[in-house]
């Protein structure tokens, strides 16, 4: 088995960590992704709110793999697997043969079947999502500046559905963009009429955190002008409103759906057993039952046990699983038994805005300025590449000192494609 | 006439300089542009070749005008003018009334009627153009890496039509991207088979420069692997080739049209007399004959004399004209006579690549490293906004020291829109 070909589907945190962890093994590694870049997903919300440029959080996969002699890259979308001949079916070029397969294609937004979400709500999972949301929300201010009646119709109401880290971070950042930046950009517009409404189905924000952190996040958001609607479900999304229970309608031309994720569609195309959220069922060692050469990690990996897998959208889960899988590949190739995966929780954090965040590391809880600085440093360190790091640091320093934001760019081409009559 | 409303169409170099020059006059200034950002056009070629990020050379117009109390902004596309009621007809919102009108809508690519240019060639006039070209050219390398036969079909042949500054700068930058960056990104691909072909109709490059500078530019490009075809016209552009005289065909999946510009389409919608290249005829004081309240500057302004106006695509022309117009508006409002515009040529420069440029300032000519440093400093100083300047400086320093490039990002959404089957 020397020279075995390990194919990794997905260049997210999990896929790239798996490639790196296989560096010293006598295997050929091929990473396959539909994009030629890695997206640093935790900062997508900052792109959407004009705090960072899209290119700051994207990094070319070939540049990442350049120094690893046994790794290559192929840009393609994986459509399915021919299990008999052990090859991936892709949307362009020849099929891709593998000896070992690591599936790390991540997650996509889950509308939970709520009508109108797929058509009218904005997602925040890809770089294109964030650029589209940025263009759309800025264009709503241009529209309201031209026609004040549009405000009554919801032009300046931003409904964010889902009170997890994405929803909390996005509403906090949006509040700052509006109060510190757009209020000065639009002197003739009554920017105070902007409404940011965070809608959460349970009775608390940030489900994975302690009650103290949850209350702190909520209080901080409210003090910064965000309306937090707890125990509220969304019944329907229309082009310019959110339908709430009891016949209530919230006029809102911008609805962001951050309520949950499910495994990427590829999971369904594999013909493997799936669990909650479309995840692929794996054994304790992260192998697919009955397919010893196939591993699944990150948001696509599900456990047969109740719960169906670890909490999604956490980079540490994907990265630890990636390293575990690399070790198991080594074990299998040496004829040793595999070991079950164990997750070591390094803690979690979420930023609420300027000088405000919550962080929980084991028994230690932080909030406010200290947690915020920890958040900044951690994310800066995790960003790949010196240039991206320096560029993000520059943007953050500039934003912090001047209360300004970087490129507030409306890309009409993006908008016109999705909403042909959005600005009329 | 205190409180007169001066409306400026276009937020390019000319429009913004006019707004700024009207700062101390007792007028209301409104800048109208289809985009909410100013594009620093001289660096578009660096975005197209992954040297800079799109947002580095775009700057929000409201941020620029923020500190000017008498200036505002409206995002809209101007469709025409109702001369009788003195109002602009726009694509959204109410028409815009003016007392004085300054037209500075710039230029667009001129295909000179060559078949296939509009459909198949890439332009390099807008931020969207540069992002599209970047995605397209990078995707051609991904395609060739998957299927070497695509190279014979022109996947790695880049035909650049037009030997002016844009064509010279783009071919030089593309050569560096290929040799220094992509050769390392694609270790399995025979990157040496890349062809960069610069096609020029006359017998020299850089028409506005001295013969010495022209020869230097050509020699430098050739030494860096660019094929320079002089005295060659293009008869037709197809999706994967350029037709040259004598039945010669150059297979090329990427054709960039940098052969010339004409006034923006708005010029034709005004119902005013036009001259060569669609420019609006103006008197010596830059007013439209018979319309004393209307001024035209920059690439849209044409003279009735032979030649039809100053050389297009030069920022100093637009900026000097803008200042002149501001002074004439002041004069007219005081009842003084207007003065004719005189252009003071500050010199011109073009970069050919790393450590190489030509610059001509009056009797002084520079080339090589010194001219290149002058070019860098001048463009850095002209960039608007500290953040953009710092970001560009960071990118340039990074590129220079590491021979690396910044985000080599393929935006599939852009590509798929224009070329639904480009990558298959």
PDB file of C-alpha atoms in Angstrom, chain A residues 115-122 136 140 143 150 153-159 234 236-243 249-256 418-423:
ATOM      1  CA  UNK A 115     -41.621  28.351   3.165  1.00  0.00           C
ATOM      2  CA  UNK A 116     -39.771  31.148   1.377  1.00  0.00           C
ATOM      3  CA  UNK A 117     -36.399  30.678   3.067  1.00  0.00           C
ATOM      4  CA  UNK A 118     -34.634  29.203   0.041  1.00  0.00           C
ATOM      5  CA  UNK A 119     -36.028  31.856  -2.284  1.00  0.00           C
ATOM      6  CA  UNK A 120     -35.941  35.033  -0.214  1.00  0.00           C
ATOM      7  CA  UNK A 121     -33.603  34.705   2.749  1.00  0.00           C
ATOM      8  CA  UNK A 122     -29.856  35.323   2.674  1.00  0.00           C
ATOM      9  CA  UNK A 136     -27.822  43.969  -0.606  1.00  0.00           C
ATOM     10  CA  UNK A 140     -31.181  49.150   1.002  1.00  0.00           C
ATOM     11  CA  UNK A 143     -32.798  52.975  -1.687  1.00  0.00           C
ATOM     12  CA  UNK A 150     -39.247  52.475   1.471  1.00  0.00           C
ATOM     13  CA  UNK A 153     -41.896  48.896   3.627  1.00  0.00           C
ATOM     14  CA  UNK A 154     -38.994  47.353   5.539  1.00  0.00           C
ATOM     15  CA  UNK A 155     -35.965  48.636   3.603  1.00  0.00           C
ATOM     16  CA  UNK A 156     -34.103  49.321   6.838  1.00  0.00           C
ATOM     17  CA  UNK A 157     -35.382  46.335   8.803  1.00  0.00           C
ATOM     18  CA  UNK A 158     -32.954  43.448   9.043  1.00  0.00           C
ATOM     19  CA  UNK A 159     -34.369  40.211  10.419  1.00  0.00           C
ATOM     20  CA  UNK A 234     -40.618  32.006  11.760  1.00  0.00           C
ATOM     21  CA  UNK A 236     -42.733  32.069   6.381  1.00  0.00           C
ATOM     22  CA  UNK A 237     -40.335  34.414   4.598  1.00  0.00           C
ATOM     23  CA  UNK A 238     -41.574  36.605   1.744  1.00  0.00           C
ATOM     24  CA  UNK A 239     -39.582  39.051  -0.411  1.00  0.00           C
ATOM     25  CA  UNK A 240     -40.265  41.886   2.031  1.00  0.00           C
ATOM     26  CA  UNK A 241     -41.461  40.378   5.308  1.00  0.00           C
ATOM     27  CA  UNK A 242     -41.183  37.668   7.933  1.00  0.00           C
ATOM     28  CA  UNK A 243     -44.375  35.933   9.069  1.00  0.00           C
ATOM     29  CA  UNK A 249     -45.953  40.280  10.124  1.00  0.00           C
ATOM     30  CA  UNK A 250     -42.567  41.967  10.369  1.00  0.00           C
ATOM     31  CA  UNK A 251     -41.872  44.008   7.220  1.00  0.00           C
ATOM     32  CA  UNK A 252     -38.207  43.317   6.409  1.00  0.00           C
ATOM     33  CA  UNK A 253     -36.517  43.490   3.021  1.00  0.00           C
ATOM     34  CA  UNK A 254     -33.478  41.666   4.386  1.00  0.00           C
ATOM     35  CA  UNK A 255     -33.887  38.304   6.101  1.00  0.00           C
ATOM     36  CA  UNK A 256     -30.766  36.358   7.043  1.00  0.00           C
ATOM     37  CA  UNK A 418     -30.372  37.454  -7.674  1.00  0.00           C
ATOM     38  CA  UNK A 419     -32.867  40.315  -7.475  1.00  0.00           C
ATOM     39  CA  UNK A 420     -33.465  41.689 -10.955  1.00  0.00           C
ATOM     40  CA  UNK A 421     -35.665  44.501  -9.641  1.00  0.00           C
ATOM     41  CA  UNK A 422     -34.245  44.939  -6.159  1.00  0.00           C
ATOM     42  CA  UNK A 423     -33.318  48.592  -6.367  1.00  0.00           C
TER      43      UNK A 423
END
